[in-house]
PDB file of C-alpha atoms and ligand atoms in Angstrom:
ATOM      1  CA  MET Y 289      35.615  -2.690  23.430  1.00  0.00           C
ATOM      2  CA  CYS Y 290      36.140  -0.830  26.708  1.00  0.00           C
ATOM      3  CA  SER Y 291      32.768   0.439  27.822  1.00  0.00           C
ATOM      4  CA  SER Y 292      31.453   2.398  30.713  1.00  0.00           C
ATOM      5  CA  SER Y 293      28.609   0.039  31.527  1.00  0.00           C
ATOM      6  CA  PRO Y 294      27.745  -3.603  30.915  1.00  0.00           C
ATOM      7  CA  ILE Y 295      24.635  -2.525  28.995  1.00  0.00           C
ATOM      8  CA  THR Y 296      26.602  -0.345  26.589  1.00  0.00           C
ATOM      9  CA  PHE Y 297      29.037  -3.199  26.185  1.00  0.00           C
ATOM     10  CA  ILE Y 298      26.273  -5.645  25.298  1.00  0.00           C
ATOM     11  CA  GLN Y 299      24.608  -3.173  22.909  1.00  0.00           C
ATOM     12  CA  THR Y 300      27.911  -2.573  21.148  1.00  0.00           C
ATOM     13  CA  TRP Y 301      28.602  -6.269  20.969  1.00  0.00           C
ATOM     14  CA  VAL Y 302      25.153  -7.035  19.549  1.00  0.00           C
ATOM     15  CA  ALA Y 303      25.522  -4.259  16.959  1.00  0.00           C
ATOM     16  CA  ARG Y 304      28.913  -5.653  15.888  1.00  0.00           C
ATOM     17  CA  LEU Y 305      27.602  -9.161  15.784  1.00  0.00           C
ATOM     18  CA  SER Y 306      24.696  -8.216  13.507  1.00  0.00           C
ATOM     19  CA  ASP Y 307      26.855  -6.554  10.865  1.00  0.00           C
ATOM     20  CA  SER Y 308      30.320  -5.121  10.443  1.00  0.00           C
ATOM     21  CA  SER Y 309      29.658  -3.202   7.222  1.00  0.00           C
ATOM     22  CA  SER Y 310      29.835   0.266   8.782  1.00  0.00           C
ATOM     23  CA  ASP Y 311      33.404   1.048   7.758  1.00  0.00           C
ATOM     24  CA  GLY Y 312      33.622   4.354   5.947  1.00  0.00           C
ATOM     25  CA  VAL Y 313      29.848   4.879   5.749  1.00  0.00           C
ATOM     26  CA  ARG Y 314      29.291   8.657   5.744  1.00  0.00           C
ATOM     27  CA  VAL Y 315      26.479   9.657   8.076  1.00  0.00           C
ATOM     28  CA  LEU Y 316      25.107  13.196   8.053  1.00  0.00           C
ATOM     29  CA  LEU Y 317      23.530  13.761  11.462  1.00  0.00           C
ATOM     30  CA  VAL Y 318      21.182  16.760  11.353  1.00  0.00           C
ATOM     31  CA  GLU Y 319      20.466  17.448  15.012  1.00  0.00           C
ATOM     32  CA  ASP Y 320      20.650  20.685  17.002  1.00  0.00           C
ATOM     33  CA  GLU Y 321      20.810  19.211  20.489  1.00  0.00           C
ATOM     34  CA  THR Y 322      24.501  18.710  21.249  1.00  0.00           C
ATOM     35  CA  SER Y 323      23.625  16.469  24.194  1.00  0.00           C
ATOM     36  CA  ILE Y 324      22.353  14.022  21.556  1.00  0.00           C
ATOM     37  CA  SER Y 325      24.540  14.704  18.537  1.00  0.00           C
ATOM     38  CA  GLU Y 326      27.952  14.622  20.225  1.00  0.00           C
ATOM     39  CA  PRO Y 327      27.741  11.321  22.116  1.00  0.00           C
ATOM     40  CA  PHE Y 328      25.921   9.709  19.191  1.00  0.00           C
ATOM     41  CA  SER Y 329      28.486  10.978  16.709  1.00  0.00           C
ATOM     42  CA  ASN Y 330      31.247   9.543  18.915  1.00  0.00           C
ATOM     43  CA  ALA Y 331      29.436   6.205  19.067  1.00  0.00           C
ATOM     44  CA  LEU Y 332      29.143   6.181  15.267  1.00  0.00           C
ATOM     45  CA  ALA Y 333      32.847   6.933  14.856  1.00  0.00           C
ATOM     46  CA  ARG Y 334      33.782   4.116  17.272  1.00  0.00           C
ATOM     47  CA  GLU Y 335      31.867   1.707  15.030  1.00  0.00           C
ATOM     48  CA  GLY Y 336      33.709   2.805  11.899  1.00  0.00           C
ATOM     49  CA  PHE Y 337      31.095   5.214  10.510  1.00  0.00           C
ATOM     50  CA  VAL Y 338      32.227   8.645   9.332  1.00  0.00           C
ATOM     51  CA  PRO Y 339      29.795  11.038  11.020  1.00  0.00           C
ATOM     52  CA  ARG Y 340      29.290  14.732  10.306  1.00  0.00           C
ATOM     53  CA  ILE Y 341      27.041  16.883  12.451  1.00  0.00           C
ATOM     54  CA  ALA Y 342      24.826  19.675  11.097  1.00  0.00           C
ATOM     55  CA  ALA Y 343      23.010  21.685  13.781  1.00  0.00           C
ATOM     56  CA  SER Y 344      20.529  23.429  11.463  1.00  0.00           C
ATOM     57  CA  LEU Y 345      18.887  23.169   8.048  1.00  0.00           C
ATOM     58  CA  ALA Y 346      21.400  25.717   6.744  1.00  0.00           C
ATOM     59  CA  GLU Y 347      24.361  23.670   7.982  1.00  0.00           C
ATOM     60  CA  ALA Y 348      22.821  20.520   6.542  1.00  0.00           C
ATOM     61  CA  ARG Y 349      22.468  22.152   3.110  1.00  0.00           C
ATOM     62  CA  VAL Y 350      26.114  23.215   3.213  1.00  0.00           C
ATOM     63  CA  ALA Y 351      27.188  19.690   4.212  1.00  0.00           C
ATOM     64  CA  LEU Y 352      25.073  18.112   1.466  1.00  0.00           C
ATOM     65  CA  ALA Y 353      26.506  20.447  -1.167  1.00  0.00           C
ATOM     66  CA  ASP Y 354      29.986  19.659   0.105  1.00  0.00           C
ATOM     67  CA  GLU Y 355      29.831  15.866  -0.102  1.00  0.00           C
ATOM     68  CA  ALA Y 356      26.922  13.482  -0.548  1.00  0.00           C
ATOM     69  CA  PRO Y 357      26.569  11.279   2.537  1.00  0.00           C
ATOM     70  CA  ASP Y 358      25.583   7.599   2.393  1.00  0.00           C
ATOM     71  CA  ILE Y 359      22.703   8.226   4.783  1.00  0.00           C
ATOM     72  CA  VAL Y 360      21.035  11.189   6.509  1.00  0.00           C
ATOM     73  CA  LEU Y 361      19.699  11.108  10.065  1.00  0.00           C
ATOM     74  CA  LEU Y 362      17.274  13.973  10.357  1.00  0.00           C
ATOM     75  CA  ASP Y 363      15.771  15.672  13.401  1.00  0.00           C
ATOM     76  CA  LEU Y 364      12.327  17.202  12.833  1.00  0.00           C
ATOM     77  CA  MET Y 365      12.530  20.329  14.976  1.00  0.00           C
ATOM     78  CA  LEU Y 366      15.520  22.444  14.021  1.00  0.00           C
ATOM     79  CA  PRO Y 367      16.295  26.062  14.966  1.00  0.00           C
ATOM     80  CA  ASP Y 368      15.779  27.374  11.433  1.00  0.00           C
ATOM     81  CA  GLY Y 369      12.875  25.185  10.359  1.00  0.00           C
ATOM     82  CA  ASP Y 370      11.272  21.795  10.032  1.00  0.00           C
ATOM     83  CA  GLY Y 371      13.419  18.776   9.144  1.00  0.00           C
ATOM     84  CA  ARG Y 372      10.682  17.544   6.826  1.00  0.00           C
ATOM     85  CA  GLU Y 373      11.399  20.510   4.572  1.00  0.00           C
ATOM     86  CA  LEU Y 374      14.913  19.149   4.010  1.00  0.00           C
ATOM     87  CA  ALA Y 375      13.546  15.616   3.629  1.00  0.00           C
ATOM     88  CA  ARG Y 376      11.330  16.794   0.762  1.00  0.00           C
ATOM     89  CA  GLU Y 377      14.230  18.586  -0.907  1.00  0.00           C
ATOM     90  CA  LEU Y 378      16.393  15.480  -0.606  1.00  0.00           C
ATOM     91  CA  ARG Y 379      13.714  13.188  -1.980  1.00  0.00           C
ATOM     92  CA  ALA Y 380      13.012  15.484  -4.888  1.00  0.00           C
ATOM     93  CA  SER Y 381      16.604  15.267  -6.077  1.00  0.00           C
ATOM     94  CA  THR Y 382      18.312  12.168  -4.578  1.00  0.00           C
ATOM     95  CA  GLN Y 383      17.861   8.616  -3.386  1.00  0.00           C
ATOM     96  CA  ILE Y 384      20.005   9.106  -0.261  1.00  0.00           C
ATOM     97  CA  PRO Y 385      18.458   6.985   2.503  1.00  0.00           C
ATOM     98  CA  MET Y 386      16.959   8.944   5.417  1.00  0.00           C
ATOM     99  CA  ILE Y 387      16.073   8.073   8.973  1.00  0.00           C
ATOM    100  CA  MET Y 388      13.962  10.599  10.890  1.00  0.00           C
ATOM    101  CA  LEU Y 389      14.842  11.293  14.510  1.00  0.00           C
ATOM    102  CA  THR Y 390      11.728  12.473  16.249  1.00  0.00           C
ATOM    103  CA  ALA Y 391      10.873  13.552  19.757  1.00  0.00           C
ATOM    104  CA  ARG Y 392       7.238  13.533  18.809  1.00  0.00           C
ATOM    105  CA  GLY Y 393       6.037  10.049  19.410  1.00  0.00           C
ATOM    106  CA  SER Y 394       2.581  10.431  17.942  1.00  0.00           C
ATOM    107  CA  GLU Y 395       1.700   8.078  15.124  1.00  0.00           C
ATOM    108  CA  ILE Y 396       0.790  10.909  12.782  1.00  0.00           C
ATOM    109  CA  ASP Y 397       4.261  12.461  12.875  1.00  0.00           C
ATOM    110  CA  ARG Y 398       5.910   9.126  12.227  1.00  0.00           C
ATOM    111  CA  VAL Y 399       3.650   8.500   9.291  1.00  0.00           C
ATOM    112  CA  VAL Y 400       4.203  11.947   7.804  1.00  0.00           C
ATOM    113  CA  GLY Y 401       7.960  11.331   7.989  1.00  0.00           C
ATOM    114  CA  LEU Y 402       7.646   8.073   6.104  1.00  0.00           C
ATOM    115  CA  GLU Y 403       5.151   9.471   3.634  1.00  0.00           C
ATOM    116  CA  ILE Y 404       7.617  12.057   2.390  1.00  0.00           C
ATOM    117  CA  GLY Y 405      10.133   9.335   1.673  1.00  0.00           C
ATOM    118  CA  ALA Y 406      12.019   8.659   4.897  1.00  0.00           C
ATOM    119  CA  ASP Y 407      13.187   5.051   5.075  1.00  0.00           C
ATOM    120  CA  ASP Y 408      12.709   4.671   8.801  1.00  0.00           C
ATOM    121  CA  TYR Y 409      12.212   6.690  11.959  1.00  0.00           C
ATOM    122  CA  VAL Y 410      13.487   6.542  15.520  1.00  0.00           C
ATOM    123  CA  VAL Y 411      11.744   8.092  18.512  1.00  0.00           C
ATOM    124  CA  LYS Y 412      13.988   9.954  20.956  1.00  0.00           C
ATOM    125  CA  PRO Y 413      15.467   9.143  23.381  1.00  0.00           C
ATOM    126  CA  PHE Y 414      17.133   6.311  21.482  1.00  0.00           C
ATOM    127  CA  ALA Y 415      19.964   3.873  22.137  1.00  0.00           C
ATOM    128  CA  ALA Y 416      22.933   4.389  19.819  1.00  0.00           C
ATOM    129  CA  ALA Y 417      23.181   0.661  19.098  1.00  0.00           C
ATOM    130  CA  GLU Y 418      19.546   0.518  18.005  1.00  0.00           C
ATOM    131  CA  VAL Y 419      19.959   3.415  15.571  1.00  0.00           C
ATOM    132  CA  MET Y 420      23.141   1.870  14.168  1.00  0.00           C
ATOM    133  CA  ALA Y 421      21.305  -1.387  13.576  1.00  0.00           C
ATOM    134  CA  ARG Y 422      18.580   0.586  11.736  1.00  0.00           C
ATOM    135  CA  ILE Y 423      21.205   2.406   9.653  1.00  0.00           C
ATOM    136  CA  ARG Y 424      22.720  -0.907   8.595  1.00  0.00           C
ATOM    137  CA  ALA Y 425      19.322  -2.355   7.766  1.00  0.00           C
ATOM    138  CA  VAL Y 426      18.363   0.670   5.646  1.00  0.00           C
ATOM    139  CA  LEU Y 427      21.703   0.609   3.815  1.00  0.00           C
ATOM    140  CA  ARG Y 428      21.448  -3.130   3.214  1.00  0.00           C
ATOM    141  CA  ARG Y 429      18.019  -2.675   1.665  1.00  0.00           C
ATOM    142  CA  SER Y 430      19.071   0.269  -0.476  1.00  0.00           C
ATOM    143  CA  ARG Y 431      22.154  -1.560  -1.754  1.00  0.00           C
ATOM    144  CA  GLN Y 432      20.492  -4.875  -2.431  1.00  0.00           C
ATOM    145  CA  PRO Y 433      21.144  -5.639  -6.087  1.00  0.00           C
ATOM    146  CA  GLN Y 434      17.982  -6.628  -7.896  1.00  0.00           C
ATOM    147  CA  ALA Y 435      18.209  -8.613 -11.101  1.00  0.00           C
ATOM    148  CA  ALA Y 436      16.074  -7.056 -13.811  1.00  0.00           C
ATOM    149  CA  GLY Y 437      12.473  -8.031 -13.336  1.00  0.00           C
ATOM    150  CA  ARG Y 438      13.194 -10.002 -10.162  1.00  0.00           C
ATOM    151  CA  LEU Y 439      12.432  -8.775  -6.678  1.00  0.00           C
ATOM    152  CA  THR Y 440      13.587 -10.487  -3.524  1.00  0.00           C
ATOM    153  CA  ALA Y 441      12.500  -9.175  -0.148  1.00  0.00           C
ATOM    154  CA  GLY Y 442      13.025 -11.456   2.807  1.00  0.00           C
ATOM    155  CA  ASP Y 443      11.515 -14.839   1.991  1.00  0.00           C
ATOM    156  CA  VAL Y 444       9.291 -13.432  -0.782  1.00  0.00           C
ATOM    157  CA  ARG Y 445      10.482 -13.622  -4.385  1.00  0.00           C
ATOM    158  CA  VAL Y 446       8.704 -12.044  -7.323  1.00  0.00           C
ATOM    159  CA  ASP Y 447       9.555 -12.706 -10.959  1.00  0.00           C
ATOM    160  CA  VAL Y 448       7.858  -9.771 -12.646  1.00  0.00           C
ATOM    161  CA  ALA Y 449       8.509 -10.921 -16.218  1.00  0.00           C
ATOM    162  CA  ALA Y 450       7.167 -14.416 -15.609  1.00  0.00           C
ATOM    163  CA  ARG Y 451       4.425 -13.121 -13.255  1.00  0.00           C
ATOM    164  CA  ARG Y 452       5.286 -15.747 -10.666  1.00  0.00           C
ATOM    165  CA  ALA Y 453       5.793 -15.299  -6.921  1.00  0.00           C
ATOM    166  CA  TRP Y 454       7.023 -17.465  -4.076  1.00  0.00           C
ATOM    167  CA  ARG Y 455       7.067 -17.292  -0.321  1.00  0.00           C
ATOM    168  CA  GLY Y 456       9.806 -19.485   1.100  1.00  0.00           C
ATOM    169  CA  GLY Y 457      10.013 -22.307  -1.421  1.00  0.00           C
ATOM    170  CA  GLN Y 458       6.290 -22.306  -2.080  1.00  0.00           C
ATOM    171  CA  GLU Y 459       4.856 -20.796  -5.243  1.00  0.00           C
ATOM    172  CA  LEU Y 460       1.843 -18.561  -4.672  1.00  0.00           C
ATOM    173  CA  SER Y 461      -1.285 -18.856  -6.747  1.00  0.00           C
ATOM    174  CA  LEU Y 462      -2.226 -15.204  -7.249  1.00  0.00           C
ATOM    175  CA  THR Y 463      -4.792 -13.422  -9.367  1.00  0.00           C
ATOM    176  CA  ARG Y 464      -3.604 -10.708 -11.700  1.00  0.00           C
ATOM    177  CA  LYS Y 465      -4.347  -7.861  -9.272  1.00  0.00           C
ATOM    178  CA  GLU Y 466      -2.963  -9.715  -6.260  1.00  0.00           C
ATOM    179  CA  PHE Y 467       0.248 -10.272  -8.165  1.00  0.00           C
ATOM    180  CA  ASP Y 468       0.482  -6.601  -9.198  1.00  0.00           C
ATOM    181  CA  LEU Y 469      -0.156  -5.542  -5.612  1.00  0.00           C
ATOM    182  CA  LEU Y 470       2.552  -7.811  -4.206  1.00  0.00           C
ATOM    183  CA  ALA Y 471       5.044  -6.752  -6.877  1.00  0.00           C
ATOM    184  CA  ARG Y 472       4.358  -3.061  -6.179  1.00  0.00           C
ATOM    185  CA  LEU Y 473       4.830  -3.493  -2.415  1.00  0.00           C
ATOM    186  CA  ALA Y 474       7.907  -5.719  -2.756  1.00  0.00           C
ATOM    187  CA  ARG Y 475       9.506  -3.094  -4.980  1.00  0.00           C
ATOM    188  CA  SER Y 476       9.670  -0.735  -1.973  1.00  0.00           C
ATOM    189  CA  PRO Y 477      10.519  -2.976   0.981  1.00  0.00           C
ATOM    190  CA  GLY Y 478      10.338  -1.225   4.342  1.00  0.00           C
ATOM    191  CA  GLN Y 479       8.648   1.840   2.855  1.00  0.00           C
ATOM    192  CA  VAL Y 480       5.066   2.945   3.111  1.00  0.00           C
ATOM    193  CA  VAL Y 481       3.227   2.794  -0.193  1.00  0.00           C
ATOM    194  CA  THR Y 482       0.167   5.012   0.032  1.00  0.00           C
ATOM    195  CA  ARG Y 483      -3.314   3.783  -0.821  1.00  0.00           C
ATOM    196  CA  GLU Y 484      -3.424   6.396  -3.581  1.00  0.00           C
ATOM    197  CA  ASP Y 485      -0.194   5.127  -5.130  1.00  0.00           C
ATOM    198  CA  LEU Y 486      -1.394   1.524  -4.979  1.00  0.00           C
ATOM    199  CA  MET Y 487      -4.689   2.462  -6.594  1.00  0.00           C
ATOM    200  CA  SER Y 488      -3.049   4.406  -9.403  1.00  0.00           C
ATOM    201  CA  ASP Y 489      -0.218   1.902  -9.967  1.00  0.00           C
ATOM    202  CA  VAL Y 490      -2.234  -1.307  -9.762  1.00  0.00           C
ATOM    203  CA  TRP Y 491      -5.660  -0.227 -10.906  1.00  0.00           C
ATOM    204  CA  ASP Y 492      -5.999   2.963 -12.884  1.00  0.00           C
ATOM    205  CA  GLU Y 493      -3.976   6.113 -12.930  1.00  0.00           C
ATOM    206  CA  ASN Y 494      -7.189   8.092 -13.167  1.00  0.00           C
ATOM    207  CA  TRP Y 495      -9.002   6.308 -10.339  1.00  0.00           C
ATOM    208  CA  PHE Y 496     -11.060   8.308  -7.890  1.00  0.00           C
ATOM    209  CA  GLY Y 497     -13.416   7.492  -5.071  1.00  0.00           C
ATOM    210  CA  SER Y 498     -13.498   4.336  -3.017  1.00  0.00           C
ATOM    211  CA  THR Y 499     -10.444   2.224  -2.277  1.00  0.00           C
ATOM    212  CA  LYS Y 500     -12.549  -0.646  -0.940  1.00  0.00           C
ATOM    213  CA  THR Y 501     -11.426  -2.868  -3.775  1.00  0.00           C
ATOM    214  CA  LEU Y 502      -7.852  -2.406  -2.510  1.00  0.00           C
ATOM    215  CA  ASP Y 503      -8.805  -3.748   0.918  1.00  0.00           C
ATOM    216  CA  VAL Y 504     -10.569  -6.732  -0.598  1.00  0.00           C
ATOM    217  CA  HIS Y 505      -7.518  -7.665  -2.670  1.00  0.00           C
ATOM    218  CA  MET Y 506      -5.163  -6.982   0.232  1.00  0.00           C
ATOM    219  CA  THR Y 507      -7.103  -9.382   2.450  1.00  0.00           C
ATOM    220  CA  ALA Y 508      -6.901 -12.082  -0.217  1.00  0.00           C
ATOM    221  CA  LEU Y 509      -3.197 -11.479  -0.825  1.00  0.00           C
ATOM    222  CA  ARG Y 510      -2.403 -11.669   2.879  1.00  0.00           C
ATOM    223  CA  ARG Y 511      -4.302 -14.936   3.153  1.00  0.00           C
ATOM    224  CA  LYS Y 512      -2.321 -16.418   0.260  1.00  0.00           C
ATOM    225  CA  LEU Y 513       0.913 -15.258   1.868  1.00  0.00           C
ATOM    226  CA  GLY Y 514      -0.122 -17.292   4.903  1.00  0.00           C
ATOM    227  CA  GLU Y 515      -0.451 -14.217   7.085  1.00  0.00           C
ATOM    228  CA  ASP Y 516      -2.377 -14.140  10.346  1.00  0.00           C
ATOM    229  CA  PRO Y 517      -5.038 -11.443   9.638  1.00  0.00           C
ATOM    230  CA  ALA Y 518      -4.888 -10.308  13.279  1.00  0.00           C
ATOM    231  CA  ALA Y 519      -1.096  -9.974  13.288  1.00  0.00           C
ATOM    232  CA  PRO Y 520       0.330  -9.755   9.764  1.00  0.00           C
ATOM    233  CA  ARG Y 521       4.131  -9.923   9.618  1.00  0.00           C
ATOM    234  CA  CYS Y 522       4.815  -9.318   5.976  1.00  0.00           C
ATOM    235  CA  ILE Y 523       2.378  -6.593   4.915  1.00  0.00           C
ATOM    236  CA  GLN Y 524       1.765  -3.989   7.604  1.00  0.00           C
ATOM    237  CA  THR Y 525      -1.167  -1.581   7.575  1.00  0.00           C
ATOM    238  CA  VAL Y 526      -0.179   2.015   8.214  1.00  0.00           C
ATOM    239  CA  ARG Y 527      -3.554   3.299   9.257  1.00  0.00           C
ATOM    240  CA  GLY Y 528      -4.971   6.110   7.176  1.00  0.00           C
ATOM    241  CA  VAL Y 529      -1.984   6.099   4.826  1.00  0.00           C
ATOM    242  CA  GLY Y 530      -1.239   2.793   3.180  1.00  0.00           C
ATOM    243  CA  PHE Y 531       0.781  -0.385   3.502  1.00  0.00           C
ATOM    244  CA  ARG Y 532       4.357  -1.342   4.168  1.00  0.00           C
ATOM    245  CA  PHE Y 533       6.053  -4.521   3.010  1.00  0.00           C
ATOM    246  CA  ASP Y 534       8.343  -5.776   5.762  1.00  0.00           C
ATOM    247  CA  PRO Y 535      10.732  -8.476   4.571  1.00  0.00           C
ATOM    248  CA  VAL Y 536      10.524 -11.496   6.869  1.00  0.00           C
ATOM    249  CA  GLY Y 537      13.307 -14.066   7.060  1.00  0.00           C
ATOM    250  CA  GLU Y 538      16.108 -14.802   4.572  1.00  0.00           C
ATOM    251  CA  ASP Y 539      17.155 -11.143   4.717  1.00  0.00           C
TER     252      ASP Y 539
HETATM  253 CA1   CA A1314      15.679  19.488  17.638  1.00  0.00          CA
END
């Protein structure tokens, strides 16, 4: 644990403290800026990850064909194209978790990254320890075994077959649509579920027009989850796109 600065030391220590399950995890780092990829790749290797750098979309495709990684970290602006192109290809054919690395801090770019199936995003410049913590969180979520018909996300439990739900130890008294909404969101913890997907999954696959009914049910569901409407912790609004279920506690 020799480190060049006390801050790096503390970051490394905190990352180790939070989880030590990085051993052997193959990380494909798609990033063309060597000033970012090389030190970050070294940091990953020091923590037990097995990093591989691809400096372009073409190199990334070669690496992916060679050996499937456990997770992909993907820059948006690459010399031979847009990282989102690769993200779409990956999502169309695999479930490999993805974290977008973006220099563009605007909300719209972040949302577009998540909408095409990225599990998380990080805005550059980033601290290596923070990204490693995100990698571990994404992997933990993607590996969480779910008993058939039962969803557990943080302190929320949903028994789909019995149509019962709990937050903490407390059973929730939900209407049919509120239950369906919670179950749909809890099925994709940490991911944005678009308004369109919620409408078609929970209401009617042929719905069109207003999604006001969604907002009405969402407000009621949040209230029953004990959320503060001004600062919800469990169900986040991703403005203009949809909602994200963020597991709170017991995770
Ligand atoms: Ca770039």
